Structure formats: C-alpha cells, structure tokens
Amino acid sequence: MNNNILVIILASGVFYGTPLFFAALGELFTERSGVLNLGVEGMMLMGGVSAVWASQHIPGTSWFVVLCSILIGAFAGALVAALHAFLCVTLRTNQTVAGLSITIFAGALGLSSYFANVWDVASETVKHPIRILNPGGLADTPIVGPILFHQTILTYLSWVLCVLSVVYLFRTRTGLKLRSVGESPQTADAVGINVAKYRYIHTILGGALAGVGGTYYSLTIVPQWVDGVTKGAGWIAIALVIFGFWRPDLTLLGAYLFGALQSLGLTLKSRNIQINGSILDAMPFIMTVLVLVIVSGGWAHKRLRAPAALGVPYEREER
Amino acid sequence: MQSPLRLERRLTQPKWLNWGVPLLSLLGALILGGIVLFATGKNPISVYARIVERGFASTDAFSRTLISATPFAFTGLAASVAFRMGLINIGGEGQLYLGTIGAAFAGIAFQDQPTAVIIATMIIFGMLFGGAWAAIVGILKAKFSTNEIITSLMLNYVAAIFLDYLIFNSSSYWRDPKSYGFPTGKRLIKNAYWNDISIGSIEIPFGFVVAVVAAVIVWFLYNRTRFGYEVGVIASSPNAARYAGIRARWKIITVMALSGALAGLGGASDVGDFRHVLDAKGVQISGYGYTGIVVAALARLNPLSAIFVAVFLGGLSNAGYALQGPDFPSGLVGTLQGLILFTAVAGEILTRYRIKRQNTIADGVIV
C-alpha cells in the first residue's frame, strides 16, 4: 500500500514542497510588513552555499554539524536580507529594483557562485547531509507514514513554524502590529509602532527562512553544491505567497501542491506512465497567474488581497 | 532605532547630480567590489586592470564587447519603455525567448527568399512573438488589474519550459530531426545570417545597429510625441491622466506590447547575429532579460543612455568570459553587476533627498 503511486506523489510533494514553504513563509513575513523581496532566490543560494561550506568544515558529530549548517545557512540568508532591508527601509529605494539587484548580486551567476569557487565547495560531496528521520517508527504506518514521517527534521520543524506563524500573525499583539505596518504604516506610526524596526526585523527573518530553504536544496535534495542549485525556487516562493493569500497555512498546502507538481513528471515516468512533462512543469506558474487574476478583482480582492502598503517605501516626513 | 542622519526631500534637482551620482555610484561599486576581492585573497587592482584590458582596451576586445552588449541593449530598452510608465515588466527574459522562437521560425520558413527579406521577416516575427507574449501581461493588468511584476515573472518560466519543449520534448518545426543524442534546433542557412558591419577594425554586429536605431525611435516616441507625453502623464499621475481623458488601459497594453517587442527583437538578433539556431539552453543561461533591468536602472530609463550602459555591462561580461579561470572565478561578473546596481539605486537617493544630520534638540523645541 505504501508503494501506491498516490502515496509516492504526496510524499514527494511534502519532500520537495518543504524548501518552498520555508522560503515562502519568509517572504510572507517580509510582505506582511510591507516590503516586497524579489531577492529570495539570491538569499536561498547564499544560504545553500554557506551551509555546504559549514558542513564540510565544522568538526563534530553528524547531528551537531547538521544543526550548525542549518543555522549558518539561515544566517547567510539573513545577512543578505539585512542588505535588502537597508536599501528598502533606510534608503527607501525602489523595492523591485533592490530585490532584483539582490538576486543578480547573490544569485546563480553572482556571489553564491563566486564563494563556491573561492571556498572550493563543489569538488567534494557533502559529508553530513540532512538525512531522513523516522520519528519513533512512525514512517512505517500505512499511507500516512511515508507521506508525512519519511521526511527530514526540517519538514517536522516547518510544521511547528507553520502553527507558530498562524498564532503569531493572527493571535498576538505583535502580529497585529506587523499586519498594521503592512496595511497602513502611517496609521501604525501614529499609534506609536516603529515601522522601520518592524520592517527590518521581518525582512531579516524572511531572509533567514529563505536561507534554510536553500540549505534544504544543497544538503538534502541534491546534496552537493551546484551553482544555481535552487533552479528558480525563490521565484516560486514569491508566487506561493500570493497563492496562499498571505496566510501560512494555505501557503503550506500550496507548497506541497507545487512540490508534487515539480516531481510528478519524474514519478510518472518511473512508473512508465507517458505524460507530457512540460505541461506539468508549467502548471505551478500558470496556476499562479490564474490565482492572481482571481484575487485581483471583486470579492476576493477585498478579503484576500496583498497588504495594502506592499512595495511602498514609508516616508515619515511626508505624513 | 533613531538614525543620526535624516533624509530631506530635495525641491530642485541641481545639474551636477546627473553625472555626479552615476560616477559616484560606479566608484562606490568598485570600492565595495575591491573589498570582496581583497577579502577573498585577490588583488583588486590587477583584476580591474584585466577587466578593462579584455573588455575595452583593444579593437578586438571591443568588437567582442559589442557582441555581449547587443542583447543587453535590447532588453534594457524593453525594460526602460515599460518602467517609464510605471509598468514593472520583468518578463524581458521570456519575451526574448519568444523572440528567438519567432525569428528562428521566420529564418527557417523564408530561407528561400533574398537575405533582406529573411532578415526583415525575422525581425518582424521576433517582435510579434515577444510583443504578443508581453501583451498577455498587459491585458491581464488592464482587465483584472493583476500585478504585472508577478505575471511577467511567471511567464518567463512558462516561456523557458515552452522553449525546452520545442527542442527537447517534441519533434517541433524548430528541432533538427537529424540531431541524435543531444537534440538541437535546425540551423539557419548562411543566407539568413545577419552580417557584421566593419568600421576600421571594429566589427559591429548588425543587431547592435538595429538597437541604436530602436533607441533613437524610442527616444523620439517618448520625448517628442503625444503618445510619449501621455505615457508620462499616466506615470506621474494616473488620476490626472484619467481626468484628461487618456485611456490608460489601452496604454498599458500598448506599452507592454512595445516593451515585449523590443525584447523579442533582442531574441531575433540572438538568432540572426550570433547563434543562427534556436538554442534553448544557451539563451537561458545568459539571463539577458534580467540584465536588461540592470541596464534600464543604470540608464535611469533613458533609451539613449541604455545603449552606453549596455556597452559598459557588455564589456564587463565579455571580460568575464575571457578571463574565466581560477584567478577570475565565475560569479565575479554577477557580483560586480549587483554591486554596481546597489550603489546606483542607493545613489538615486542623492538625487531625491538631501542628507542632513539629525537635530534632535530642535525637534524637541518645535513641539
């Protein structure tokens, strides 16, 4: 039963969806604060390359090295995000151009590749990849086991994060403040919320989560360093935030859907089912466009739209 | 987080900013890049010297720089015309792919015609395909007010998958049926090649000349016609445009299509000038569309400046190819491009604001 094709498709959806979720959750926080971050791809790659470096150079037991690698991946992503926050919040530059600059600067043809060369991380395989963890033998339960519990520590962590994020955004005072900064920074400022602080913190947090997403690619999926290993996952993450209507729970489901679609072609091919892989590959992107069309007009626009101040620099002097 | 510096909006823009800011930005980028190089154990001066040498210092190097610059010029123009109206078209990448598809189709289909006819149809089909692809984004924006940043970006991936499909996953019109092992596209016949124009010992790609002509036309359109004036009004005040009776929806679609057509023209030049084949992998690796946004931003959306910026960035990436090796790792060019962009967007702030020291005591007294 656990070899059923549907089970395999769902399991790979969770497996390939996890890094998408990390990056998308990060982008979600950033966008909720009113900052558009188009540099996710660059942050993921910087996280990924730093994590590989860490995993090759930090001594110690396997789990310790893995933990350090994840943290260093997150740190690298956060560092790049701090640069984005500086450009967008302090210097109030055009956020689209700033985000694209980040991706060009750090991306597949930029700093991540440069560091990979200088550190020489691509030449050997990763010594301590993030392995599948079977919590208490749960992976052997029929159907649910292989889908949900034949995963890495990062997947289990992502569920915790998902729940925490929902609580944080919709059930805490800080979360309410964060959303008000994204909706109307003027109002937030008037009631004494430090807009710049909120934007900095959540942009940097977003970058850290993107870095973890990148780490998942270089330490779990591949696991080795290849320039541009994320293959555009950062852009999918940005799309996912829209797809999930800026809500962590829906974004998680969307990530699994996109993850399943990404791997569906391969899964079907291994079962000798002939299907046009190109159409499957294109589905996430086409679906995002369709969702965007739906949420852009009418009823949905009022309830499920983007934060109102998304992408608009806040200029306090002009109140 | 009270910053010691304060930004104050400039009411007038002094003339010196127009050349001073880009120059300062470039200098800043070189210094930051130098720090990165130095920190990773390279000598910044010698790296920069070699970039200049291999990018610009000889006629041979300069001819190769123009080859790299040509696609950047087209995608830079494409981004400029859209950004000028506040349309953030980052789909230049996908629109360029569609341009290569259109131009390769024309190059194969009309190969029995005289060269001039082949080239003309390649240009027309490249522009049509790229323009139509971008028009999708424009129509969605005009009809449903969808965010063009995301739709244009998503369509880049759809275009890339479509391009792969034509060459790798199907027996399409473009694929060479005789290519075994690694599938490739049908090669154009020699008659369909766009020939370089030589001035002295500098070889200028025909596509580069087309780009210059296109830049002049775009400049004229945006600075000397009613169309350009209306685009400017929409960009600076959408409401004013509506009261004045300007049909913004039509403009969105038209400007997007124009932007896509320019990117598509870049695709046509890619096929006609350089590759002579629909090269699905090659054109995707290059990231021309994304660099176009860099070009537009550095040129401050001026189509004529875009040509010069394209040559500058072309020189950088040409030197990058020529020097690639252990001393000059791949990734350095993108890093430097990114740094130039950062300092350019950060420098932009100097044109809009004056930086003042925060005077906290005075603030307290005013209350």
XYZ file of C-alpha atoms in Angstrom:
686
model
C 0.000 0.000 0.000
C 2.885 2.304 0.838
C 4.117 1.796 -2.679
C 0.900 3.139 -4.122
C 1.527 5.815 -6.721
C -0.691 8.342 -4.977
C 1.272 7.875 -1.755
C 4.526 8.443 -3.615
C 3.209 11.574 -5.282
C 2.001 13.001 -1.978
C 5.216 12.061 -0.198
C 7.326 13.774 -2.825
C 5.003 16.747 -2.635
C 5.917 17.137 1.027
C 9.580 16.393 0.353
C 10.008 18.916 -2.471
C 7.492 21.344 -1.007
C 9.354 21.843 2.263
C 12.078 24.215 0.984
C 9.448 26.115 -0.986
C 7.483 26.539 2.212
C 10.464 27.838 4.174
C 11.260 30.440 1.564
C 7.605 31.352 1.052
C 6.978 31.702 4.784
C 9.934 34.073 4.956
C 8.600 36.088 2.039
C 5.188 36.102 3.714
C 6.562 37.778 6.842
C 8.501 40.266 4.743
C 5.486 41.133 2.622
C 3.231 41.374 5.656
C 5.489 44.168 6.861
C 5.047 45.933 3.529
C 8.403 45.059 1.972
C 8.499 43.208 -1.336
C 11.546 40.981 -1.504
C 12.386 39.804 -5.005
C 15.805 38.675 -3.801
C 14.612 35.374 -2.328
C 16.446 33.331 -4.948
C 19.727 35.046 -4.104
C 19.177 34.602 -0.376
C 18.391 30.910 -0.826
C 21.555 30.371 -2.829
C 23.719 32.217 -0.316
C 22.175 30.112 2.439
C 22.767 26.968 0.436
C 26.419 27.615 -0.345
C 27.238 28.703 3.216
C 25.572 25.595 4.616
C 27.651 23.344 2.383
C 30.786 25.152 3.464
C 29.795 24.702 7.110
C 29.030 21.050 6.645
C 32.476 20.493 5.125
C 34.451 22.490 7.677
C 32.804 22.151 11.061
C 34.135 19.243 13.101
C 31.964 17.170 15.374
C 29.215 14.613 15.412
C 26.847 14.442 12.486
C 23.798 15.969 14.142
C 25.846 18.836 15.541
C 27.299 19.627 12.125
C 23.851 19.486 10.553
C 22.492 21.860 13.166
C 25.355 24.303 12.623
C 24.976 24.093 8.853
C 21.287 24.958 9.055
C 21.999 27.877 11.379
C 24.799 29.168 9.172
C 22.561 28.837 6.110
C 19.918 30.876 7.913
C 22.498 33.420 8.988
C 23.805 33.894 5.459
C 20.280 34.437 4.160
C 19.605 36.901 6.963
C 22.759 38.839 6.164
C 21.738 39.324 2.536
C 18.239 40.263 3.691
C 19.697 42.893 6.003
C 21.200 44.498 2.914
C 17.773 44.457 1.266
C 16.206 45.999 4.358
C 18.841 48.717 4.386
C 18.147 49.563 0.742
C 14.368 49.437 1.078
C 13.720 50.810 4.548
C 16.573 53.184 5.253
C 17.362 54.343 1.736
C 13.756 53.927 0.504
C 14.855 52.694 -2.884
C 12.537 51.111 -5.394
C 11.914 47.699 -3.845
C 11.566 45.885 -7.147
C 14.926 47.077 -8.389
C 16.548 46.461 -4.994
C 15.236 42.880 -4.869
C 16.327 42.123 -8.403
C 19.749 43.585 -7.634
C 19.989 41.204 -4.702
C 19.237 38.240 -6.931
C 21.729 39.374 -9.557
C 24.333 40.101 -6.869
C 23.932 36.901 -4.868
C 22.325 34.595 -7.425
C 23.429 31.738 -9.642
C 25.824 33.940 -11.633
C 26.860 36.086 -8.674
C 28.295 35.893 -5.195
C 26.983 32.407 -4.370
C 28.862 31.034 -7.353
C 31.903 33.155 -6.533
C 32.042 31.876 -2.965
C 31.540 28.315 -4.161
C 34.635 28.809 -6.308
C 36.728 30.524 -3.703
C 35.796 28.072 -0.969
C 36.013 25.171 -3.381
C 32.847 23.565 -2.026
C 31.689 21.867 -5.213
C 34.609 19.470 -5.533
C 33.532 17.015 -2.866
C 30.183 15.640 -1.801
C 28.570 16.775 1.393
C 29.837 14.782 4.359
C 26.846 15.391 6.598
C 23.675 15.700 4.549
C 20.381 16.281 6.328
C 19.013 12.741 6.366
C 15.521 11.326 6.512
C 14.453 10.988 10.121
C 11.897 8.380 11.138
C 10.372 9.667 14.367
C 9.544 6.720 16.611
C 8.990 4.344 13.720
C 6.030 6.398 12.532
C 7.240 6.132 8.946
C 6.106 2.513 8.884
C 2.449 3.288 9.464
C 0.430 2.699 6.303
C -0.214 5.621 3.956
C 0.371 8.453 6.442
C 3.807 7.114 7.399
C 5.653 7.523 4.112
C 3.860 10.765 3.251
C 4.366 12.652 6.489
C 7.009 10.821 8.513
C 9.560 9.723 5.935
C 10.963 13.257 5.920
C 13.860 15.288 7.336
C 13.981 17.256 10.551
C 13.340 20.418 8.543
C 9.918 19.186 7.443
C 8.877 18.495 11.029
C 10.266 21.872 12.015
C 8.292 23.539 9.234
C 5.022 22.260 10.704
C 5.864 23.767 14.058
C 6.784 27.010 12.328
C 3.541 26.996 10.376
C 1.438 26.724 13.530
C 3.535 29.312 15.349
C 3.268 31.716 12.405
C -0.508 31.485 12.294
C -0.698 32.148 16.021
C 1.844 34.950 15.748
C 0.171 36.718 12.842
C -3.452 36.403 13.887
C -3.476 35.844 17.641
C -0.774 38.054 19.119
C -0.455 41.781 19.585
C 2.900 41.899 17.808
C 1.362 40.061 14.862
C -1.440 42.588 14.723
C 1.098 45.394 14.769
C 3.037 43.713 11.984
C -0.060 43.494 9.815
C -0.917 47.116 10.516
C 2.573 48.145 9.375
C 1.962 46.328 6.098
C -1.516 47.737 5.635
C -1.034 51.321 6.673
C 2.342 52.415 8.007
C 1.028 55.934 8.569
C -1.626 54.668 10.971
C 0.818 52.294 12.633
C 3.288 55.114 13.095
C 0.575 57.343 14.548
C -0.168 54.823 17.295
C 3.500 54.569 18.141
C 4.655 51.482 16.233
C 8.222 51.702 14.953
C 7.626 50.986 11.265
C 11.298 50.771 10.334
C 12.020 48.310 13.133
C 9.177 46.006 12.134
C 10.228 46.087 8.506
C 13.877 45.408 9.310
C 13.109 42.501 11.624
C 10.688 40.775 9.291
C 12.805 41.270 6.204
C 15.770 39.744 8.003
C 13.620 36.924 9.387
C 12.407 36.311 5.836
C 15.977 36.075 4.600
C 16.882 33.595 7.349
C 13.991 31.336 6.354
C 14.997 31.622 2.695
C 18.498 30.609 3.743
C 17.112 27.485 5.408
C 15.159 26.738 2.219
C 18.405 26.990 0.249
C 20.129 24.733 2.780
C 17.476 22.089 2.143
C 18.464 22.070 -1.540
C 22.199 21.835 -1.007
C 22.133 19.435 1.968
C 19.058 17.275 1.349
C 17.721 17.265 -2.188
C 20.948 17.210 -4.176
C 23.046 17.014 -1.685
C 26.047 18.673 -3.206
C 26.828 22.168 -4.361
C 25.915 23.067 -7.909
C 25.736 26.724 -9.000
C 22.103 27.787 -9.088
C 21.023 24.639 -7.252
C 17.621 26.102 -6.338
C 16.663 26.435 -10.019
C 14.239 29.301 -9.537
C 12.629 28.036 -6.325
C 12.927 31.542 -4.914
C 10.619 32.859 -7.593
C 8.155 30.060 -6.950
C 8.226 31.011 -3.273
C 7.218 34.559 -4.152
C 4.372 33.178 -6.227
C 3.365 30.863 -3.379
C 2.748 33.757 -1.029
C 0.131 35.056 -3.440
C -1.161 31.547 -3.999
C -1.595 31.151 -0.240
C -3.294 34.550 0.116
C -0.586 35.736 2.532
C -1.579 33.042 5.064
C 0.946 30.493 6.389
C -1.465 27.527 6.479
C -2.625 27.942 2.893
C 0.953 28.617 1.819
C 1.982 25.255 3.292
C -0.676 23.453 1.255
C 0.326 25.429 -1.819
C 3.976 24.482 -1.290
C 3.077 20.788 -1.197
C 0.952 21.151 -4.300
C 3.797 22.874 -6.155
C 6.281 20.344 -4.784
C 4.128 17.473 -6.048
C 3.791 19.084 -9.471
C 7.553 19.586 -9.678
C 8.262 15.926 -9.126
C 5.155 14.470 -10.780
C 6.824 14.122 -14.163
C 9.653 12.030 -12.756
C 7.342 9.913 -10.602
C 5.067 9.106 -13.504
C 7.968 8.382 -15.805
C 9.386 5.883 -13.307
C 6.026 4.095 -13.466
C 6.115 4.134 -17.260
C 3.135 6.430 -17.469
C 3.545 8.619 -20.523
C 2.597 12.205 -19.970
C 3.881 15.467 -21.324
C 6.295 16.643 -18.634
C 6.420 20.180 -19.997
C 2.794 20.836 -19.168
C 3.295 19.579 -15.619
C 6.366 21.773 -15.228
C 4.482 24.808 -16.399
C 1.475 24.189 -14.154
C 2.710 25.986 -10.989
C 3.424 29.127 -12.966
C 0.193 29.095 -14.931
C -1.800 28.373 -11.783
C -0.171 31.294 -10.009
C -1.191 33.620 -12.818
C -4.763 32.310 -12.642
C -4.888 32.712 -8.864
C -3.551 36.214 -9.243
C -6.315 37.038 -11.711
C -8.900 35.689 -9.267
C -7.607 37.557 -6.230
C -7.089 40.804 -8.120
C -10.748 41.577 -8.686
C -14.108 41.658 -6.958
C -14.919 39.883 -3.721
C -11.575 38.201 -3.298
C -9.755 41.484 -3.682
C -11.388 42.804 -0.523
C -10.715 39.750 1.629
C -7.626 38.019 0.295
C -5.560 40.754 -1.230
C -1.947 41.727 -0.660
C -1.011 44.037 2.227
C -2.070 47.492 1.082
C 1.323 49.123 1.573
C 3.288 46.301 -0.074
C 6.198 47.685 -2.059
C 5.666 51.290 -0.965
C 8.562 52.904 0.888
C 7.400 54.689 4.018
C 8.441 58.304 4.260
C 7.780 59.587 7.702
C 8.430 63.214 6.860
C 5.529 63.243 4.442
C 2.806 62.475 6.933
C 16.244 52.893 16.006
C 16.839 56.606 15.648
C 19.313 57.160 12.890
C 21.749 60.048 13.264
C 21.131 61.050 9.658
C 17.931 62.347 8.244
C 16.691 62.449 4.665
C 15.119 65.598 3.426
C 13.337 65.737 0.109
C 15.012 67.938 -2.489
C 12.790 70.552 -4.045
C 15.057 71.181 -7.005
C 17.494 68.888 -8.749
C 20.884 70.519 -9.311
C 22.502 69.768 -12.670
C 25.655 68.168 -11.285
C 23.626 65.253 -9.984
C 23.037 63.943 -13.495
C 26.657 62.981 -13.987
C 27.920 63.166 -10.409
C 25.673 60.484 -8.991
C 26.356 57.758 -11.576
C 30.074 58.461 -11.290
C 29.988 58.266 -7.508
C 27.926 55.081 -7.714
C 30.420 53.429 -10.017
C 33.283 54.437 -7.769
C 31.431 53.077 -4.750
C 30.789 49.780 -6.519
C 34.458 49.437 -7.456
C 35.467 50.033 -3.846
C 32.926 47.510 -2.496
C 33.949 45.001 -5.155
C 37.558 45.630 -4.203
C 36.748 44.749 -0.620
C 35.115 41.477 -1.707
C 38.131 40.661 -3.880
C 40.614 41.615 -1.210
C 38.781 39.616 1.454
C 38.918 36.528 -0.746
C 42.620 36.911 -1.392
C 42.661 38.575 -4.817
C 44.370 41.771 -5.856
C 41.562 44.201 -6.788
C 43.760 46.481 -8.896
C 45.025 43.733 -11.143
C 41.535 42.222 -11.525
C 40.112 45.588 -12.578
C 43.018 46.241 -14.882
C 42.424 42.928 -16.623
C 38.706 43.636 -16.978
C 39.491 46.904 -18.738
C 42.123 45.217 -20.885
C 39.919 42.330 -22.007
C 36.721 44.341 -22.228
C 37.679 47.620 -23.855
C 41.370 48.142 -24.472
C 41.779 46.733 -27.991
C 39.603 46.841 -31.107
C 39.368 43.077 -30.935
C 38.192 43.144 -27.352
C 35.796 45.958 -28.122
C 34.246 44.037 -31.023
C 33.555 41.153 -28.697
C 32.176 43.552 -26.106
C 29.669 44.803 -28.671
C 28.516 41.210 -29.192
C 27.807 40.893 -25.474
C 26.254 44.350 -25.391
C 23.700 43.798 -28.148
C 21.172 41.661 -26.242
C 21.613 43.870 -23.156
C 20.773 46.926 -25.239
C 17.505 45.383 -26.416
C 16.385 44.104 -23.019
C 17.477 47.398 -21.461
C 15.315 49.313 -23.932
C 12.461 46.896 -23.269
C 12.639 47.478 -19.527
C 13.005 51.242 -19.980
C 9.874 51.757 -22.068
C 7.757 49.825 -19.564
C 9.313 51.345 -16.442
C 8.790 54.818 -17.889
C 5.058 54.260 -17.470
C 5.495 52.618 -14.081
C 4.934 49.168 -15.538
C 7.431 46.854 -13.899
C 7.930 44.398 -16.722
C 10.458 41.847 -15.552
C 9.390 39.456 -18.240
C 12.035 40.621 -20.705
C 13.674 37.231 -20.322
C 10.629 35.280 -21.512
C 9.757 37.838 -24.159
C 13.262 37.468 -25.546
C 12.821 33.666 -25.676
C 9.623 34.123 -27.644
C 11.541 36.459 -29.944
C 14.114 33.760 -30.628
C 11.297 31.314 -31.389
C 9.601 33.739 -33.786
C 12.814 34.722 -35.522
C 14.020 31.143 -35.852
C 10.664 30.240 -37.380
C 10.974 33.042 -39.941
C 14.600 32.195 -40.629
C 13.679 28.604 -41.441
C 10.388 29.261 -43.201
C 11.601 32.021 -45.521
C 15.042 30.656 -46.252
C 14.444 30.605 -50.000
C 13.935 34.357 -50.074
C 16.633 37.001 -50.567
C 18.675 37.872 -47.461
C 16.967 41.225 -46.933
C 13.560 39.551 -46.879
C 14.741 36.855 -44.462
C 16.195 39.410 -42.071
C 13.105 41.611 -42.275
C 10.761 38.719 -41.552
C 12.979 37.537 -38.702
C 12.784 40.998 -37.151
C 9.012 41.175 -37.657
C 8.332 37.712 -36.254
C 10.681 38.234 -33.317
C 8.893 41.451 -32.430
C 5.451 39.916 -32.948
C 6.141 36.899 -30.751
C 7.793 38.893 -27.976
C 5.140 41.594 -28.161
C 2.263 39.130 -28.029
C 3.793 37.366 -25.050
C 4.118 40.642 -23.173
C 0.635 41.718 -24.247
C -0.776 38.861 -22.158
C 0.644 40.589 -19.098
C -0.706 43.932 -20.283
C -4.196 42.574 -20.944
C -4.345 40.895 -17.528
C -3.241 44.126 -15.902
C -5.671 46.271 -17.862
C -8.635 43.916 -17.433
C -8.159 42.481 -13.950
C -5.528 44.830 -12.502
C -3.226 41.888 -11.751
C 0.246 42.701 -10.535
C 2.450 42.782 -13.642
C 5.631 42.022 -11.703
C 4.453 38.550 -10.782
C 2.629 37.685 -14.006
C 5.537 38.748 -16.197
C 7.889 36.768 -13.979
C 5.725 33.638 -14.092
C 5.503 33.860 -17.867
C 9.314 33.824 -18.015
C 9.231 30.298 -16.650
C 6.395 29.256 -18.914
C 8.394 30.617 -21.870
C 11.503 28.731 -20.753
C 9.544 25.489 -20.467
C 7.965 26.111 -23.877
C 11.411 26.693 -25.367
C 12.702 23.439 -23.864
C 9.606 21.683 -25.112
C 10.193 22.787 -28.697
C 13.751 21.492 -28.755
C 13.917 18.648 -26.244
C 10.451 17.220 -25.686
C 8.799 17.266 -29.073
C 9.513 16.929 -32.740
C 8.614 20.521 -33.447
C 9.176 22.631 -36.517
C 12.280 24.093 -34.876
C 14.016 20.865 -33.926
C 16.583 19.348 -36.202
C 15.273 15.818 -36.949
C 18.828 14.718 -37.718
C 20.174 15.628 -34.287
C 20.706 12.389 -32.423
C 21.770 12.142 -28.798
C 21.557 15.737 -27.755
C 18.662 17.399 -29.604
C 19.349 20.743 -31.242
C 17.436 23.204 -33.353
C 17.548 23.453 -37.138
C 20.428 25.651 -38.233
C 19.685 28.647 -40.406
C 21.282 28.748 -43.835
C 24.169 31.165 -44.370
C 21.893 33.476 -46.331
C 19.900 34.189 -43.192
C 22.911 35.281 -41.103
C 22.965 38.906 -40.046
C 26.352 40.174 -41.202
C 28.581 42.390 -39.091
C 29.383 45.882 -40.243
C 33.070 46.772 -40.061
C 34.280 50.212 -39.159
C 38.064 50.176 -39.233
C 38.957 47.014 -37.391
C 35.908 47.127 -35.137
C 33.189 44.668 -36.075
C 29.743 45.966 -35.229
C 27.002 43.333 -35.094
C 24.053 44.227 -37.308
C 21.800 43.761 -34.280
C 23.687 46.446 -32.403
C 22.966 48.901 -35.194
C 19.300 47.891 -35.028
C 19.397 48.507 -31.270
C 20.792 52.003 -31.742
C 18.090 52.780 -34.307
C 15.463 51.382 -31.942
C 16.812 53.512 -29.110
C 16.546 56.665 -31.215
C 12.993 55.774 -32.242
C 12.012 55.096 -28.627
C 13.605 58.346 -27.534
C 11.654 60.236 -30.196
C 8.427 58.431 -29.288
C 8.756 59.205 -25.598
C 10.102 62.739 -25.810
C 8.593 64.215 -28.933
C 5.155 62.693 -29.483
C 1.725 62.861 -27.921
C 1.981 59.157 -27.125
C 5.086 59.652 -25.028
C 3.595 62.664 -23.329
C 0.516 60.690 -22.328
C 2.670 57.852 -21.017
C 4.494 60.394 -18.872
C 1.222 61.750 -17.511
C -0.011 58.279 -16.615
C 3.260 57.511 -14.872
C 3.317 60.633 -12.746
C -0.379 60.922 -12.018
C -2.847 58.236 -13.042
C -5.768 60.320 -11.816
C -4.760 63.392 -13.780
C -4.463 61.144 -16.825
C -7.987 59.883 -16.307
C -9.447 63.374 -15.985
C -7.606 64.394 -19.123
C -9.331 61.583 -20.968
C -6.241 59.449 -21.573
C -7.198 55.814 -21.985
C -4.800 54.243 -19.540
C -5.948 50.672 -20.150
C -5.081 50.805 -23.816
C -1.768 52.420 -22.971
C -0.929 49.601 -20.567
C -1.472 47.001 -23.273
C 0.321 49.031 -25.951
C 3.340 49.839 -23.811
C 3.657 46.242 -22.626
C 3.476 45.018 -26.212
C 6.086 47.572 -27.250
C 8.329 46.503 -24.401
C 7.912 42.844 -25.324
C 8.535 43.606 -28.989
C 11.872 45.207 -28.127
C 12.873 42.201 -26.037
C 11.684 39.969 -28.881
C 13.875 41.953 -31.247
C 16.748 41.071 -28.943
C 15.778 37.433 -29.399
C 15.747 37.864 -33.172
C 19.217 39.376 -33.030
C 20.373 36.491 -30.854
C 19.335 34.055 -33.575
C 20.329 36.172 -36.573
C 23.561 37.705 -35.319
C 25.118 35.048 -33.133
C 23.661 31.601 -32.670
C 21.950 31.023 -36.038
C 19.830 28.373 -34.379
C 17.133 28.136 -31.703
C 19.484 27.313 -28.835
C 17.152 26.517 -25.931
C 19.853 26.050 -23.298
C 22.293 28.736 -24.400
C 19.812 31.558 -24.414
C 18.501 30.610 -20.975
C 21.896 30.513 -19.296
C 22.689 34.056 -20.325
C 19.982 35.832 -18.304
C 19.730 38.679 -20.835
C 16.300 39.756 -19.619
C 17.339 40.233 -16.019
C 20.452 42.149 -17.021
C 18.141 44.400 -19.049
C 16.626 45.611 -15.803
C 20.101 46.493 -14.590
C 20.689 48.395 -17.818
C 17.430 50.317 -17.522
C 18.033 51.186 -13.882
C 21.590 52.398 -14.513
C 20.489 54.368 -17.580
C 17.801 55.988 -15.439
C 15.279 54.827 -18.054
C 16.778 56.962 -20.794
C 16.828 54.904 -24.040
C 19.948 56.596 -25.401
C 21.896 56.115 -22.178
C 20.748 52.488 -22.198
C 22.968 51.853 -25.229
C 26.044 53.156 -23.413
C 25.228 51.241 -20.239
C 24.720 48.103 -22.327
C 28.187 48.521 -23.830
C 29.659 49.027 -20.375
C 27.975 45.916 -18.949
C 28.728 44.028 -22.153
C 32.406 44.796 -21.612
C 32.184 43.523 -18.071
C 30.595 40.237 -19.044
C 32.838 39.810 -22.101
C 35.880 40.259 -19.878
C 34.276 37.770 -17.502
C 34.080 35.101 -20.206
C 37.565 35.835 -21.481
C 39.192 35.733 -18.075
C 37.260 32.862 -16.543
C 39.577 30.610 -14.606
C 40.923 30.088 -11.109
C 42.060 33.719 -10.848
C 38.778 35.034 -12.100
C 36.051 32.689 -10.871
C 32.659 32.628 -12.477
C 30.254 34.566 -10.372
C 32.524 37.581 -10.157
C 30.774 39.354 -13.011
C 27.342 38.924 -11.435
C 28.717 40.055 -8.096
C 30.177 43.217 -9.610
C 26.976 43.880 -11.584
C 24.982 43.522 -8.395
C 27.273 45.904 -6.527
C 27.033 48.490 -9.296
C 23.258 48.192 -9.081
C 23.241 48.605 -5.314
C 25.312 51.734 -5.416
C 23.267 53.042 -8.341
C 19.930 52.598 -6.557
C 21.468 53.897 -3.365
C 22.915 56.834 -5.306
C 19.494 57.576 -6.717
C 18.580 58.679 -3.219
C 21.021 61.577 -3.521
C 19.025 62.912 -6.438
C 15.807 62.856 -4.462
C 16.953 63.713 -0.965
C 19.452 65.794 0.843
C 21.141 64.021 3.718
C 21.026 66.071 6.888
C 22.354 65.432 10.319
C 19.514 64.720 12.731
C 18.946 67.671 15.007
C 17.169 66.145 17.961
C 17.154 69.197 20.215
C 15.479 71.371 17.612
C 12.833 68.687 17.072
C 12.014 68.837 20.749
C 11.667 72.599 20.800
C 9.340 72.813 17.819
C 6.609 70.866 19.642
